[in-house]
Short mmCIF file of C-alpha atoms and ligand atoms in Angstrom, two decimals:
data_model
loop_
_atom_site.label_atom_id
_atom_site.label_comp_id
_atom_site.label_asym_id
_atom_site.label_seq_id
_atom_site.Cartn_x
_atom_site.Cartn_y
_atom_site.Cartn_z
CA UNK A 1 -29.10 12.41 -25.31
CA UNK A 2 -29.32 9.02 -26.77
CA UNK A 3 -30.79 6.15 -24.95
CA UNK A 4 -30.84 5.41 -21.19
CA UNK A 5 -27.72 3.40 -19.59
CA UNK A 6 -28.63 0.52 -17.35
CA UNK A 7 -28.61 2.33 -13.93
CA UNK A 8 -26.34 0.43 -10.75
CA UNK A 9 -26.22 1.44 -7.55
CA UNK A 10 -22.70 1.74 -6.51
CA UNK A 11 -22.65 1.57 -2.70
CA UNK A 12 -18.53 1.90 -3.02
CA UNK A 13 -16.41 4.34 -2.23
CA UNK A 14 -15.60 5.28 -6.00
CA UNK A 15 -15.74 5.01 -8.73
CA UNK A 16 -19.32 5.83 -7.85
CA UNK A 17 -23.12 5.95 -9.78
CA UNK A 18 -22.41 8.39 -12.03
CA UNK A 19 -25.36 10.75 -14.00
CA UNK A 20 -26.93 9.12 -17.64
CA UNK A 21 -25.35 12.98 -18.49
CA UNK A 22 -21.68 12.54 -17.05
CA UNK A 23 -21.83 9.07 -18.65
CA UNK A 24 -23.04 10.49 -22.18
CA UNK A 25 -20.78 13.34 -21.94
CA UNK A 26 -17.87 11.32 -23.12
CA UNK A 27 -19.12 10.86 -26.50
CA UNK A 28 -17.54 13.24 -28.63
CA UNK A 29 -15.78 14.00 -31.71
CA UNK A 30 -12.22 12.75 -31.76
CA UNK A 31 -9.86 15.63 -30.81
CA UNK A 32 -6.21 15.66 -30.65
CA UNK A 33 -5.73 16.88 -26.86
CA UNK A 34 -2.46 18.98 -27.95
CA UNK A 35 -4.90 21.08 -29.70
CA UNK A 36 -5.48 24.67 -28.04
CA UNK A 37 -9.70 23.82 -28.07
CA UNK A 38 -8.51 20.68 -25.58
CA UNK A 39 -6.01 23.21 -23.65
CA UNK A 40 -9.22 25.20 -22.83
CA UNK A 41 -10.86 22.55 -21.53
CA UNK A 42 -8.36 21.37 -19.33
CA UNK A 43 -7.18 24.85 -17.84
CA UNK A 44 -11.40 25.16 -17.47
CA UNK A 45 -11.43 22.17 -15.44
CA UNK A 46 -7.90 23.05 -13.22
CA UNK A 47 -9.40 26.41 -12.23
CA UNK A 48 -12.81 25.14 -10.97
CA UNK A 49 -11.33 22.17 -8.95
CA UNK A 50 -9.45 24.83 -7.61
CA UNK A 51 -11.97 27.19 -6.70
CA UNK A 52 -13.49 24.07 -4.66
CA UNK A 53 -10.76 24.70 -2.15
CA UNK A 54 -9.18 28.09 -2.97
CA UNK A 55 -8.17 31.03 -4.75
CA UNK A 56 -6.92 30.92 -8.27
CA UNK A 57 -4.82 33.52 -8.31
CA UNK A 58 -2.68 31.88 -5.78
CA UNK A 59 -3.20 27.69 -5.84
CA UNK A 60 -3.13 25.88 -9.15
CA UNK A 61 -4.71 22.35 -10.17
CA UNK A 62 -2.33 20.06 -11.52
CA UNK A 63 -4.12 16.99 -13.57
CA UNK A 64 -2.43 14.02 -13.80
CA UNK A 65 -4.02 10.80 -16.09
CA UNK A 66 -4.14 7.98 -13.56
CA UNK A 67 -6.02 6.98 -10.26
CA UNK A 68 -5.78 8.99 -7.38
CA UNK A 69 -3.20 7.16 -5.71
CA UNK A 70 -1.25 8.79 -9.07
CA UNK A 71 -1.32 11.83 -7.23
CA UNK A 72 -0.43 11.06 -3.78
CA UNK A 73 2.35 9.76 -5.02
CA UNK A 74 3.32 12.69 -7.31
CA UNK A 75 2.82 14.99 -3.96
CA UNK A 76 5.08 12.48 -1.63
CA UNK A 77 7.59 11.68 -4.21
CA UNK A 78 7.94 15.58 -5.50
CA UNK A 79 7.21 17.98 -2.20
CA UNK A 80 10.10 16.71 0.21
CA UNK A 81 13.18 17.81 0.23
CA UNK A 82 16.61 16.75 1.99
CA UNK A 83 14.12 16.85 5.58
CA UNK A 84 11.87 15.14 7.35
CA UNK A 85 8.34 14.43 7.01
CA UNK A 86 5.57 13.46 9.28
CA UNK A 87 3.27 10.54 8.13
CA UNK A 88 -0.18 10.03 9.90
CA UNK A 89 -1.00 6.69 10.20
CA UNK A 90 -4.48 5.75 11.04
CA UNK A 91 -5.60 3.87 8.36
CA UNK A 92 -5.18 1.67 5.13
CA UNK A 93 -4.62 4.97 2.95
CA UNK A 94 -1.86 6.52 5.84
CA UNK A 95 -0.25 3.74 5.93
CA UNK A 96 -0.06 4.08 1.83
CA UNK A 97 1.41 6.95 2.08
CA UNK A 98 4.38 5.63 4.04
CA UNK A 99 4.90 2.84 1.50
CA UNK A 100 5.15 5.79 -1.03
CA UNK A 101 7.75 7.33 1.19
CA UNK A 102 9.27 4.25 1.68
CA UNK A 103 10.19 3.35 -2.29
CA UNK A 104 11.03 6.97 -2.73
CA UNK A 105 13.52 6.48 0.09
CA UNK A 106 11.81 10.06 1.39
CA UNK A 107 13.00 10.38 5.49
CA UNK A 108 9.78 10.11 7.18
CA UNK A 109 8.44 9.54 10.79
CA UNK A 110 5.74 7.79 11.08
CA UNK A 111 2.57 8.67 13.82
CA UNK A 112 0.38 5.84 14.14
CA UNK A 113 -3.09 6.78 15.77
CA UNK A 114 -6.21 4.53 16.72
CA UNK A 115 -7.77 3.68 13.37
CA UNK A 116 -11.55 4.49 15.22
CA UNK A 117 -10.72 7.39 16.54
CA UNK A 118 -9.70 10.96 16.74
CA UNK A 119 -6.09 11.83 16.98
CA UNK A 120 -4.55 12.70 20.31
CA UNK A 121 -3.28 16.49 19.19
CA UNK A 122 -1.21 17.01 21.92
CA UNK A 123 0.66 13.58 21.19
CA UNK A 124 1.26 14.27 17.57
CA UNK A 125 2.50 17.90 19.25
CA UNK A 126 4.83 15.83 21.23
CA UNK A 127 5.80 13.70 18.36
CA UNK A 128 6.84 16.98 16.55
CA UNK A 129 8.84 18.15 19.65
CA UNK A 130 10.98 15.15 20.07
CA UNK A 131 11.90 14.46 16.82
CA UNK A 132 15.94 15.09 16.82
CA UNK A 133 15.03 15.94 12.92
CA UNK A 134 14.34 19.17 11.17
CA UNK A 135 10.40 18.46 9.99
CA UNK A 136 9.79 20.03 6.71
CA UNK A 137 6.02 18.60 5.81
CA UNK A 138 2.91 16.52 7.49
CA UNK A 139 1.17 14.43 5.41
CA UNK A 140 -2.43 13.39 6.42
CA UNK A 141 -5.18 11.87 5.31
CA UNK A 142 -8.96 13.92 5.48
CA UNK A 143 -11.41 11.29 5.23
CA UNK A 144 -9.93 7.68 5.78
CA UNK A 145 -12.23 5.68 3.75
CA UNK A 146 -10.55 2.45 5.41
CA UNK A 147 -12.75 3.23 7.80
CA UNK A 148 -15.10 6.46 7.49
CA UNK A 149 -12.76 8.11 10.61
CA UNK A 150 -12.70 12.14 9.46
CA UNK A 151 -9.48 13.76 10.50
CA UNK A 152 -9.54 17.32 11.75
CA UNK A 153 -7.49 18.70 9.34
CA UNK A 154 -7.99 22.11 10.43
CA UNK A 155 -6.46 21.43 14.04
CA UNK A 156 -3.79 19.73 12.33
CA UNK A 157 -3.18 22.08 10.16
CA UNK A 158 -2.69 25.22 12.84
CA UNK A 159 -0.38 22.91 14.76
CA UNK A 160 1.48 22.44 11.26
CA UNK A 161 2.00 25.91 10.94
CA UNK A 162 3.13 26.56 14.90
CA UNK A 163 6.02 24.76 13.94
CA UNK A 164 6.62 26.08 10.47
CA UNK A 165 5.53 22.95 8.70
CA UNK A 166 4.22 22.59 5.29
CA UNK A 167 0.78 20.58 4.96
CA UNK A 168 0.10 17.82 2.29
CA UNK A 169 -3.43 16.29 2.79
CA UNK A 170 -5.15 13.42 0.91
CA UNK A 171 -8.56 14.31 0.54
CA UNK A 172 -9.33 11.98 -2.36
CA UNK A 173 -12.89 11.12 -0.43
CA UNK A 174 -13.54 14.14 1.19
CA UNK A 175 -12.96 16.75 -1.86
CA UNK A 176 -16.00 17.81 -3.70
CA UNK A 177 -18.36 17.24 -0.13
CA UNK A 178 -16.62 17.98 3.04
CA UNK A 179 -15.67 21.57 3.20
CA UNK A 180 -12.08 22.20 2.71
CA UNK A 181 -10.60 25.84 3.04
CA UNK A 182 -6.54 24.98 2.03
CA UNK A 183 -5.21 28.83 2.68
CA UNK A 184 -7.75 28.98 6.49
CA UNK A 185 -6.76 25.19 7.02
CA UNK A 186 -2.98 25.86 6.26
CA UNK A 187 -3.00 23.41 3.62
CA UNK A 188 -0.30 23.34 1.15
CA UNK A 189 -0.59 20.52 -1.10
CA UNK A 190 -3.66 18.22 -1.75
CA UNK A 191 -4.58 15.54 -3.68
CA UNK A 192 -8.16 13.96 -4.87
CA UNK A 193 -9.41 12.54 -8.24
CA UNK A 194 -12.24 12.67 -10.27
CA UNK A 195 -14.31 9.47 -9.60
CA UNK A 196 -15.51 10.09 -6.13
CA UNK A 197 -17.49 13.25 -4.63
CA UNK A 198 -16.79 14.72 -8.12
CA UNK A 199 -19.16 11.63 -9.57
CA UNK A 200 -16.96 11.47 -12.58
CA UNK A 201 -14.82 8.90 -14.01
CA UNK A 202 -11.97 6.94 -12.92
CA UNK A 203 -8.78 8.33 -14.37
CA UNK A 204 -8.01 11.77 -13.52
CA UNK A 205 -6.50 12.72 -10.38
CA UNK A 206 -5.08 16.02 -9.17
CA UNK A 207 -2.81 17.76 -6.68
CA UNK A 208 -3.72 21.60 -5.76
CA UNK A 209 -1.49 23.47 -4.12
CA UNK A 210 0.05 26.95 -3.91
CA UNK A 211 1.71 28.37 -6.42
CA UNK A 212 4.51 29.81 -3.89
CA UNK A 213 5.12 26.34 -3.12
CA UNK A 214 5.29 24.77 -6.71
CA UNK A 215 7.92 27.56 -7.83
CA UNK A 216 9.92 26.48 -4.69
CA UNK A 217 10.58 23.24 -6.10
CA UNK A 218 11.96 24.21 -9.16
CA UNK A 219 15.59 23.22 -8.60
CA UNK A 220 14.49 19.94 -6.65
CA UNK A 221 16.13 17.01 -8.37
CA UNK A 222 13.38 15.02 -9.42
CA UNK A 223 12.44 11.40 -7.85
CA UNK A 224 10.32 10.42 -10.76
CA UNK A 225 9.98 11.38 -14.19
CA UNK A 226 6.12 10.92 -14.55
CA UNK A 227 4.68 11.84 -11.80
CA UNK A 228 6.80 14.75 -11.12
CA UNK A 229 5.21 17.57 -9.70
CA UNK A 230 6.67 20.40 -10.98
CA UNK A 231 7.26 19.73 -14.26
CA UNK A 232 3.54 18.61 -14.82
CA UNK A 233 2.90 22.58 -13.33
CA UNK A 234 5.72 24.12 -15.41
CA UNK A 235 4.69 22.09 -18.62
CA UNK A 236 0.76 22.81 -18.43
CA UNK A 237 1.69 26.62 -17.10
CA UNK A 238 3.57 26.66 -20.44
CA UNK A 239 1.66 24.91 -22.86
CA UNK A 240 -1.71 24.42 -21.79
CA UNK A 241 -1.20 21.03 -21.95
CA UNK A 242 -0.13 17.50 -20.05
CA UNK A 243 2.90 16.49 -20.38
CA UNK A 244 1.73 13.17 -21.78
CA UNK A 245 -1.03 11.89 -23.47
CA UNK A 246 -4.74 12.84 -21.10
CA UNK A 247 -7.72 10.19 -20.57
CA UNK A 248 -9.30 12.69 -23.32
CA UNK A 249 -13.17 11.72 -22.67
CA UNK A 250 -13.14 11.13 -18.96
CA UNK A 251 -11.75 14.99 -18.92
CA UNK A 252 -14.79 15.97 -20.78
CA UNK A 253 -16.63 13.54 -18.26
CA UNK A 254 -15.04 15.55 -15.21
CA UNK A 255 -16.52 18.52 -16.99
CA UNK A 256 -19.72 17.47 -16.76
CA UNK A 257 -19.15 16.44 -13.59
CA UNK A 258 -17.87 19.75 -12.31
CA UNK A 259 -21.18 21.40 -13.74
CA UNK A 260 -23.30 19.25 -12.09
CA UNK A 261 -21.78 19.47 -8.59
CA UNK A 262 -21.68 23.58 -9.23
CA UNK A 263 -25.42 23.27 -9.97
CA UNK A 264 -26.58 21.15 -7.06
CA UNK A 265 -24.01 23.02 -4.97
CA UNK A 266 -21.14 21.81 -2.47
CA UNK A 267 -23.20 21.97 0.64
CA UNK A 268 -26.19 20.43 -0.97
CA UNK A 269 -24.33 17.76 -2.07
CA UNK A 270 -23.25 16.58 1.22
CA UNK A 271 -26.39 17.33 2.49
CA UNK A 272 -28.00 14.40 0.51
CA UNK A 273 -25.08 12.19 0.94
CA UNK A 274 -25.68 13.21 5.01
CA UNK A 275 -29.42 12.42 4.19
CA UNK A 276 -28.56 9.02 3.20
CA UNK A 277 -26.46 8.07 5.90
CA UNK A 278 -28.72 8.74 8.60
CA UNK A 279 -31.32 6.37 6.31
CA UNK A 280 -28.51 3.96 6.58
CA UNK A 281 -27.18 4.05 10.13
CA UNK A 282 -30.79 4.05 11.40
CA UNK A 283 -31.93 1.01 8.94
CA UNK A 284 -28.83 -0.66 10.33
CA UNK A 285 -29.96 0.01 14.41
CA UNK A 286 -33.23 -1.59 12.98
CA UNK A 287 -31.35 -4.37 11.95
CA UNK A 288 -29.94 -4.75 15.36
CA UNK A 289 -25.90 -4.23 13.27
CA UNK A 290 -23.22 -2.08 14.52
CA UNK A 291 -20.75 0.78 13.68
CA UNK A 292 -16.51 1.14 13.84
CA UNK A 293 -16.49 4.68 13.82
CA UNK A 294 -18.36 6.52 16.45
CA UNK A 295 -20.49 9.35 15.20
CA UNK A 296 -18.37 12.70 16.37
CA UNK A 297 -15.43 11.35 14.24
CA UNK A 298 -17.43 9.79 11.49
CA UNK A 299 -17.52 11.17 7.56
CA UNK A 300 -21.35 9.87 7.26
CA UNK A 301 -19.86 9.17 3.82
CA UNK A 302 -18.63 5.46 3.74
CA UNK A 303 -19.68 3.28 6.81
CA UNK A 304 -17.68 0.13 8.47
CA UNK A 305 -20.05 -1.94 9.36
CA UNK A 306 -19.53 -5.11 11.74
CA UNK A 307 -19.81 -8.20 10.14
CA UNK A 308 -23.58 -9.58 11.20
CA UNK A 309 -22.55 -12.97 12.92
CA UNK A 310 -19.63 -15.27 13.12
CA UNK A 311 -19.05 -16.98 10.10
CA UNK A 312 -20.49 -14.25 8.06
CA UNK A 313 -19.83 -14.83 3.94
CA UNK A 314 -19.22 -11.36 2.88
CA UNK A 315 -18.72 -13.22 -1.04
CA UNK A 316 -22.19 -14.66 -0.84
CA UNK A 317 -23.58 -11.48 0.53
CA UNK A 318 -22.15 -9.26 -2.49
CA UNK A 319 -23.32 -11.98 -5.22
CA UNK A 320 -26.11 -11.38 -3.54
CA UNK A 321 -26.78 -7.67 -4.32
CA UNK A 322 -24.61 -8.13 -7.47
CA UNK A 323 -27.53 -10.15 -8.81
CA UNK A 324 -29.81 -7.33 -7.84
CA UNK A 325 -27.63 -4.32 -10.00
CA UNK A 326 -26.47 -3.12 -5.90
CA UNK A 327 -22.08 -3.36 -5.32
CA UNK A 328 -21.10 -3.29 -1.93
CA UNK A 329 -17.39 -3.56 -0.43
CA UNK A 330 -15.37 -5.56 1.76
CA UNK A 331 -14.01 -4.06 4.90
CA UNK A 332 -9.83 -2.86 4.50
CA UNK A 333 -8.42 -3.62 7.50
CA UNK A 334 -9.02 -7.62 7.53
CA UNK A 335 -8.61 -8.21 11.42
CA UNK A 336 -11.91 -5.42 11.46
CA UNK A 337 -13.99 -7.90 10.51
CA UNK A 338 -16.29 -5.48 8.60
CA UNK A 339 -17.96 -4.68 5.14
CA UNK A 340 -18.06 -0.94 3.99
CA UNK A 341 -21.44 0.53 2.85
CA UNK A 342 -20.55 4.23 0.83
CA UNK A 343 -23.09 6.73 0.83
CA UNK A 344 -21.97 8.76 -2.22
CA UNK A 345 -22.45 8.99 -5.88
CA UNK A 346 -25.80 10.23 -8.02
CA UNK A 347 -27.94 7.81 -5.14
CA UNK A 348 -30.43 9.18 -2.71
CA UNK A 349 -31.58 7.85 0.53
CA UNK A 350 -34.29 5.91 -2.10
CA UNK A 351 -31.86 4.09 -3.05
CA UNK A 352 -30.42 2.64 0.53
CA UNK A 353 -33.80 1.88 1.75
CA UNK A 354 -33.71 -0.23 -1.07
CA UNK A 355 -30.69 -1.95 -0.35
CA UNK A 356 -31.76 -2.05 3.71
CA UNK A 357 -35.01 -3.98 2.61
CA UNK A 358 -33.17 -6.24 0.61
CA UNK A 359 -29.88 -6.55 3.53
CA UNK A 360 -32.85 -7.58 5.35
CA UNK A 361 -34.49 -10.38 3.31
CA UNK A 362 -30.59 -11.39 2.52
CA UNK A 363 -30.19 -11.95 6.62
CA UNK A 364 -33.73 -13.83 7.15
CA UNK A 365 -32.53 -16.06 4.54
CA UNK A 366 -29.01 -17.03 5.65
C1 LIG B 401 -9.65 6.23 -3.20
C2 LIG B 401 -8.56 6.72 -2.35
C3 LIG B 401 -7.24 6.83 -2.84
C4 LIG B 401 -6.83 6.46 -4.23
O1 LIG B 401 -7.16 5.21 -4.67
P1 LIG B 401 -7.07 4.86 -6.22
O2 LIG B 401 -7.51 3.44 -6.25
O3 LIG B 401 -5.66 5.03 -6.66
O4 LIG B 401 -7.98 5.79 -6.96
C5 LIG B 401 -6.29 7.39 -2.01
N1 LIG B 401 -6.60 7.81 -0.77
C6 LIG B 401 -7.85 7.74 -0.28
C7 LIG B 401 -8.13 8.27 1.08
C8 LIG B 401 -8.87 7.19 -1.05
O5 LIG B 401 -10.11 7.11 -0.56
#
């Protein structure tokens, strides 16, 4: 390995702190990715992200070259059909998915919930009962990182399939952390990408979903020509190979990535990013600051934090820990009034008591 990289903390919801190893990794002899040696990689890389989540035999990983929001929209624009869908709304990345839906012209109903708080189940049951519509699919999000709200996917999920309704989750933040089941949580479709609980690089993103599913779509008239679902599944299936060019090194990246998180292990690695959260939240109850999300409903992966007095500079406040190699994020929603503080990444709780003793001389000073 050649020298070290300088070393950031990223205290944003990805792309993250990555590993001096991921970040090496994607030095490496030029390769043509049609060749079969790149195929390998690739169908390598599909069938542990799936494995994450479920069973090979019967769910496939489709990689797409672009940010995760790639792949939401390759699931909204290329999983409807002539029917309804169900959008949950409770946050910036919900209401994303509608505007997805919306340029797609997909029919959708959309169920807004509190943004800082759990969903009312037997509402959204009532919302499915009065629709007038035949509901094909539910789209949620698992982890809103608007906010750091978790969504019980798995209630949703048994309510989905009550009514016969196909599930298509974005779990860009949660994947690679928060347990996910899809075949026990009645998920059919699911999206994430490689540059958050994966600690890879920005530039891959994915949808898994069951095979069953993906052959029904075959004679779907497509919305979009790149981001279409199927025929990304029916080229690779095929050919071993994207349809279009890949982001050839950050796949080798997501590689490494995928070792790493097999070696320190799923659970483990929400274990630390749990370990550093409770450094945070408790060196923010020190610093007499407050929460959004109460805990029951929180992630304990990204954290909206109320802004510390009125007039609060978040700019200043960011060149502040800029200057000192830290990156810290504005809050989504801008009537919050908030800043975001993620917990995830190659960081340990180290690293945000470092950033809590300097929050602290940053509010004596100001
Ligand atoms: C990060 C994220 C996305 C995708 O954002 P990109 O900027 O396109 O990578 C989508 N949904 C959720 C919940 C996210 O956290």
């Amino acid at each position: 390995m050649s020298s070290a990289v300088k070393r950031n903390i990223l205290l944003t919801p990805g792309p993250v702190t990555t590993t001096e190893s991921v970040k090496w990794s994607q030095v490496v002899p030029d390769i043509c990715p049609r060749e079969a040696e790149f195929g390998e990689i690739m169908e390598h890389i599909s069938t542990e992200l799936t494995r994450l989540v479920a069973d090979p035999d019967h769910y496939q990983t489709i990689l797409f070259a672009g940010s995760g929001t790639a792949a939401v929209e390759s699931m909204i624009s290329s999983v409807p059909g002539n029917q309804a869908i169900i959008i949950v709304n409770n946050g910036a990345y919900g209401k994303r998915m509608c505007e997805i839906a919306e340029v797609y012209g997909i029919d959708y109903l959309e169920f807004r919930s509190p943004f800082d708080g759990g969903i009312n189940m037997d509402a959204l049951e009532r919302f499915i009962l009065s629709s007038d519509r035949l509901i094909s699919h539910l789209a949620v999000v698992h982890h809103e990182t608007t906010t750091g709200l978790l969504n019980k996917v798995k209630e949703i999920g048994a309510l989905c399939k009550k009514y016969h309704i196909d599930m298509m989750v974005d779990a860009m933040s949660s994947f690679g952390a928060i347990p996910v089941q899809m075949k026990e949580m009645n998920i059919h479709f699911l999206a994430s990408s490689s540059n958050k609980n994966l600690q890879g690089m920005p530039g891959v993103s994915f949808v898994i979903a069951e095979k069953s599913k993906l052959d029904n779509l075959k004679d779907r008239k497509p919305r979009s020509y790149y981001l279409n679902l199927y025929a990304q599944y029916q080229y690779f299936a095929e050919h071993a190979q994207m349809r279009f060019t890949p982001p050839v090194q950050i796949l080798y990246a997501l590689r490494q990535a995928i070792r790493e998180l097999k070696q320190e292990g799923m659970a483990k690695r929400y274990e630390r990013y749990m370990a550093s959260w409770k450094t945070l939240i408790s060196g923010l109850k020190r610093l007499g600051l407050t929460n959004l999300v109460p805990e029951e409903h929180h992630s304990k992966i990204i954290t909206s934090i109320h802004e510390p007095y009125a007039g609060f500079d978040f700019q200043s406040m960011h060149d502040f820990f800029y200057s000192k190699g830290i990156m810290i994020y504005p809050g989504k929603l801008e009537e919050l009034k908030t800043f975001r503080i993620a917990n995830i990444g190659d960081i340990t709780a180290k690293d945000i008591e470092f950033f809590l003793e300097l929050l602290e001389d940053y509010l004596r000073g100001t």
